[in-house]
Amino acid sequence: MSRLTLALDAMGGDIGPRIVIPASVKALEQDPMLSLLLFGDCRQITPLIEHLPAEIANRLQVRHCTRTIENNQDLSHALRHSKGTSMRLAIEAVRSGEAQGCVSGGNTGALMGLSKILLQPLQGIHRPALVSMIPTIEGERSVMLDLGANIECDAETLYQFALMGSIFAQNTLNLVYPRIALLNIGTEEIKGYKSIRDAAKLLEQDGTLNYIGFLEGNFLLNGKADVIVSDGFIGNIALKTLEGAAKNLIGLLGGTTPGGIIRHMLRTIFRRLIKYLFKKRYAKLAQINPDQYNGASLIGLTSVVVKSHGSAGIEAFTYAIKDAAQQVRQNIPNKILSGLQPD
């Protein structure tokens, strides 16, 4: 395992340092070759790191800044006024070579825009995409993109997403000739937007790709495809629907619920009954916990940038940090670039 440094936007996300700092400490404890640069307000960060063991504290540096990009800021305004913000400084640390990757739970549009400006897309890439792993009911994983970076996509952009997704799956999931599908409202050739139908034709004509056709939303977790491609609008809704359903069901079966004593007793009895009826299946359901898949990567850039969910908890943000470190060590950007080059 090689040494590396990641830059973290400590002020990003819904809670900021109260999530980022404990997650950072956990990541450092689990990875002795990792160092972190934290960009944020020292007044909020310092109390959270005062009593760390020297072995952890020595691999954690805080770069003070008070300016942030808010989640509700308009993209153009956020970009124009980004100088000195925690997000921009974290990305600039990657550009300067101080860090090899960046993690932020902040404004997705701003992170995408600043990354494109400061880190540049790979040669030949029209638009970088947000990609993430999603679990399957059999315990495997699939790659899904785009998840919100590009709301509208033409056929050529979807085709490039499929290319990048295939290369990403080959290197992160150790797959050969991964199966690629376009997310659509039906499996028939006449279904869906024209851009999706035209993208299907481009994929069918490329003999280097294992395109298997359209995939409907009810099969996202069935492992029918290794790479699932859509525009960012559809992909974001599909992913958040999956996450919400999984969290609600896991909470119903295993979590606590507020309410009166009688209501609580009934819910407890119901949970125990469901667990009894689905003994083996419950273990599989636990594998679909969204916290274990937090972190969408901006692929198609010259460096690793991971976007954590703004609402991520400590465990989930820790996973995003570990994901960024793994991608740096696997040299994913250069592997994507090499895979895009004609033979």
XYZ file of C-alpha atoms in Angstrom:
343
model
C 0.000 0.000 0.000
C 1.457 3.374 -1.042
C 1.426 6.630 0.911
C -0.985 9.277 -0.278
C -2.612 12.537 0.754
C -6.243 13.505 0.241
C -7.738 16.994 0.486
C -11.075 17.216 2.319
C -13.663 19.965 2.202
C -14.354 19.942 5.940
C -17.218 22.421 5.659
C -19.177 20.568 2.979
C -22.314 18.544 3.669
C -25.294 19.215 5.889
C -23.362 19.009 9.179
C -19.786 19.838 8.139
C -16.911 19.240 10.599
C -19.018 17.255 13.083
C -19.217 14.500 10.465
C -16.050 15.097 8.435
C -13.625 15.159 11.380
C -14.718 11.908 13.118
C -14.823 10.232 9.698
C -11.327 11.506 8.959
C -10.022 10.083 12.222
C -11.611 6.687 11.467
C -10.101 6.646 7.984
C -6.649 7.481 9.376
C -6.947 4.743 11.991
C -7.833 2.183 9.314
C -5.195 3.305 6.792
C -1.740 3.991 8.277
C -0.406 5.165 4.874
C -3.026 7.907 4.514
C -2.636 11.627 5.303
C -5.358 14.268 5.146
C -5.510 18.004 4.491
C -8.638 19.509 6.063
C -9.886 22.815 4.661
C -12.277 24.661 6.951
C -12.855 26.874 9.966
C -10.275 26.158 12.686
C -12.680 27.361 15.356
C -15.013 24.504 14.517
C -12.358 21.917 13.707
C -9.817 22.364 16.512
C -12.092 21.264 19.401
C -12.753 18.026 17.517
C -9.072 17.101 17.126
C -7.533 18.414 20.356
C -6.967 15.080 22.063
C -5.993 12.846 19.144
C -3.075 10.406 19.538
C 0.138 11.743 18.020
C 0.188 8.990 15.400
C -3.141 10.265 14.018
C -2.567 13.990 14.588
C 0.734 13.894 12.671
C -1.092 12.780 9.530
C -3.774 15.436 9.704
C -3.253 19.080 8.731
C -5.829 21.839 9.037
C -5.855 24.729 6.554
C -7.946 27.553 7.970
C -10.612 29.204 5.848
C -13.989 30.644 6.739
C -15.636 30.930 3.340
C -17.891 28.151 2.064
C -20.103 27.373 -0.915
C -23.656 26.828 0.258
C -25.807 24.031 -1.156
C -28.539 26.439 -2.230
C -26.238 28.779 -4.152
C -26.794 29.216 -7.872
C -24.019 27.546 -9.874
C -22.790 30.643 -11.693
C -22.789 32.663 -8.443
C -20.986 29.866 -6.596
C -18.256 29.672 -9.237
C -17.767 33.437 -9.448
C -17.437 33.743 -5.656
C -15.535 30.512 -4.973
C -12.136 32.030 -4.236
C -10.953 31.134 -0.731
C -13.766 28.660 -0.045
C -13.074 25.298 1.567
C -14.199 23.412 -1.548
C -12.060 25.396 -3.974
C -8.975 25.267 -1.747
C -9.307 21.480 -1.473
C -9.443 21.150 -5.274
C -6.545 23.577 -5.680
C -4.479 21.377 -3.361
C -4.980 18.534 -5.842
C -4.061 20.757 -8.785
C -0.852 21.890 -7.079
C 0.162 18.313 -6.224
C -0.167 18.703 -2.441
C -2.916 16.085 -2.520
C -3.696 13.279 -4.937
C -7.469 13.369 -4.548
C -10.343 15.385 -3.095
C -13.497 14.522 -1.115
C -16.409 16.900 -0.534
C -20.008 16.615 0.601
C -20.803 20.106 -0.665
C -22.710 21.600 -3.592
C -22.605 19.026 -6.427
C -22.832 21.552 -9.267
C -20.073 23.715 -7.794
C -17.829 20.694 -7.199
C -18.352 19.597 -10.791
C -17.780 23.079 -12.202
C -14.671 23.842 -10.158
C -13.199 20.407 -10.869
C -13.663 20.891 -14.608
C -12.054 24.331 -14.457
C -9.178 23.550 -12.090
C -8.405 19.894 -12.865
C -9.569 19.663 -16.491
C -11.373 16.785 -18.190
C -9.365 13.985 -19.744
C -8.476 14.484 -23.393
C -11.476 13.766 -25.612
C -14.058 13.719 -22.788
C -17.028 16.026 -23.407
C -18.448 15.887 -19.893
C -17.211 14.196 -16.720
C -19.853 12.075 -15.003
C -20.825 11.127 -11.458
C -20.418 7.385 -10.998
C -21.068 5.183 -7.989
C -21.259 1.536 -7.002
C -24.660 0.085 -6.233
C -25.201 -3.294 -4.540
C -27.083 -6.232 -5.987
C -29.321 -8.663 -4.140
C -26.713 -11.393 -4.642
C -23.970 -9.456 -2.861
C -22.174 -8.240 -5.999
C -21.820 -4.655 -7.191
C -22.727 -2.700 -10.321
C -21.473 0.653 -11.608
C -24.052 3.370 -12.283
C -23.633 6.728 -14.049
C -24.486 9.611 -14.455
C -25.952 10.397 -11.035
C -26.614 14.108 -11.304
C -23.684 15.941 -12.877
C -25.314 16.244 -16.322
C -29.074 16.745 -16.330
C -29.451 16.529 -20.114
C -27.274 14.296 -22.290
C -27.159 13.648 -26.021
C -26.431 10.238 -27.522
C -22.685 10.848 -27.868
C -22.392 11.834 -24.195
C -24.269 8.700 -23.079
C -21.969 6.648 -25.294
C -18.915 8.204 -23.607
C -20.430 7.488 -20.196
C -20.714 3.838 -21.224
C -17.064 3.793 -22.306
C -15.876 5.353 -19.041
C -18.192 3.192 -16.962
C -16.897 0.049 -18.642
C -13.276 0.984 -17.948
C -14.166 1.958 -14.365
C -15.881 -1.403 -13.813
C -12.970 -3.330 -15.289
C -10.531 -1.717 -12.876
C -12.607 -1.371 -9.699
C -14.603 -4.604 -9.941
C -11.932 -6.671 -11.750
C -14.325 -7.527 -14.564
C -13.556 -8.593 -18.105
C -15.965 -7.359 -20.795
C -18.521 -5.876 -18.323
C -22.172 -5.914 -19.373
C -23.490 -2.434 -20.226
C -27.159 -1.396 -20.184
C -29.020 1.866 -20.764
C -31.611 2.696 -18.092
C -34.934 3.138 -19.858
C -38.706 2.911 -19.385
C -38.899 -0.364 -21.323
C -36.761 -2.945 -23.079
C -38.265 -2.454 -26.541
C -36.179 -0.602 -29.130
C -38.920 2.009 -29.689
C -39.082 3.052 -25.995
C -37.484 6.107 -24.414
C -36.069 9.468 -25.453
C -34.477 9.774 -28.891
C -31.100 10.392 -27.245
C -31.323 7.015 -25.475
C -32.373 5.197 -28.641
C -29.542 6.850 -30.607
C -27.044 5.989 -27.842
C -28.159 2.362 -28.107
C -27.280 2.375 -31.827
C -23.813 3.771 -31.090
C -23.210 1.106 -28.452
C -24.435 -1.686 -30.736
C -21.937 -0.574 -33.385
C -18.969 -0.694 -30.986
C -17.684 -4.266 -30.936
C -15.316 -3.538 -28.039
C -18.243 -3.021 -25.653
C -20.553 -5.661 -24.201
C -23.841 -3.796 -24.665
C -26.842 -5.890 -23.601
C -29.704 -3.429 -24.267
C -32.173 -1.420 -22.188
C -32.703 -2.011 -18.457
C -35.866 -1.085 -16.569
C -35.725 0.460 -13.103
C -37.144 -2.590 -11.344
C -33.995 -4.554 -12.249
C -31.398 -2.078 -10.916
C -30.407 -4.341 -8.019
C -30.752 -7.679 -9.809
C -27.213 -7.800 -11.185
C -28.383 -8.037 -14.805
C -25.851 -5.374 -15.862
C -22.400 -4.430 -14.575
C -22.607 -0.865 -15.914
C -25.898 1.063 -15.903
C -25.947 4.279 -17.950
C -28.406 7.185 -17.897
C -28.495 10.964 -17.916
C -27.989 12.701 -14.580
C -31.653 13.569 -14.056
C -32.903 9.993 -14.357
C -29.875 8.514 -12.587
C -30.138 10.805 -9.576
C -33.838 10.090 -9.056
C -33.310 6.337 -9.473
C -30.421 6.230 -7.003
C -32.155 8.311 -4.339
C -35.296 6.219 -4.690
C -33.233 3.077 -4.083
C -31.457 4.625 -1.102
C -34.657 5.888 0.483
C -36.423 2.558 0.086
C -33.452 0.635 1.503
C -33.044 2.936 4.513
C -36.737 2.880 5.300
C -36.930 -0.899 5.104
C -33.756 -1.417 7.158
C -35.095 1.055 9.717
C -38.417 -0.786 9.844
C -36.764 -4.150 10.425
C -33.910 -3.169 12.684
C -34.224 0.396 13.915
C -36.128 2.120 16.683
C -39.318 4.032 16.008
C -40.902 6.811 18.042
C -44.464 6.670 19.341
C -46.547 5.382 22.213
C -45.813 2.208 24.150
C -48.505 0.128 22.414
C -47.460 1.351 18.967
C -43.812 0.638 19.738
C -44.668 -2.888 20.939
C -46.660 -3.628 17.793
C -43.829 -2.415 15.579
C -41.313 -4.481 17.532
C -43.446 -7.603 17.161
C -43.870 -6.894 13.437
C -40.100 -6.477 12.946
C -39.389 -9.742 14.745
C -41.999 -11.537 12.657
C -40.493 -10.215 9.401
C -36.990 -11.214 10.524
C -38.221 -14.705 11.382
C -39.943 -15.112 8.022
C -36.970 -13.778 6.065
C -34.006 -15.050 8.078
C -31.544 -15.444 5.217
C -32.913 -12.615 3.111
C -32.491 -10.118 5.958
C -28.717 -10.615 5.866
C -28.758 -9.798 2.163
C -30.895 -6.726 2.793
C -28.304 -5.424 5.235
C -25.765 -5.500 2.382
C -27.842 -2.878 0.549
C -27.297 -0.304 3.319
C -26.592 2.964 1.397
C -23.989 4.021 3.997
C -21.716 1.286 2.649
C -21.880 2.792 -0.853
C -21.533 6.494 -0.116
C -19.440 8.489 -2.508
C -19.953 9.226 -6.184
C -16.799 9.791 -8.205
C -16.379 12.455 -10.862
C -14.800 10.349 -13.585
C -13.426 11.794 -16.797
C -11.157 14.218 -14.895
C -7.363 14.176 -14.644
C -7.535 13.549 -10.878
C -9.725 11.731 -8.362
C -12.676 13.722 -6.982
C -15.283 12.001 -4.784
C -18.642 13.575 -3.930
C -20.128 12.376 -0.638
C -23.837 12.692 0.063
C -24.532 15.913 1.920
C -26.542 13.982 4.513
C -23.864 11.295 5.010
C -23.115 10.158 8.537
C -19.706 9.297 9.958
C -19.596 5.738 8.606
C -20.744 6.838 5.171
C -18.217 9.692 4.928
C -15.463 7.335 6.069
C -16.386 5.077 3.166
C -16.109 8.038 0.743
C -12.577 8.783 2.000
C -11.559 5.130 1.629
C -13.074 5.038 -1.867
C -11.041 8.091 -2.943
C -7.847 6.553 -1.546
C -8.486 3.299 -3.402
C -9.064 5.109 -6.703
C -5.824 7.058 -6.318
C -3.893 3.872 -5.604
C -5.496 2.168 -8.598
C -4.612 5.167 -10.798
C -8.171 5.238 -12.171
C -7.929 8.536 -14.176
C -4.930 7.313 -16.188
C -6.528 3.923 -16.731
C -9.643 5.607 -18.115
C -7.486 7.779 -20.369
C -5.547 4.756 -21.626
C -8.773 2.847 -22.235
C -10.184 5.705 -24.311
C -7.187 5.822 -26.630
C -7.602 3.986 -29.958
C -5.347 0.965 -30.425
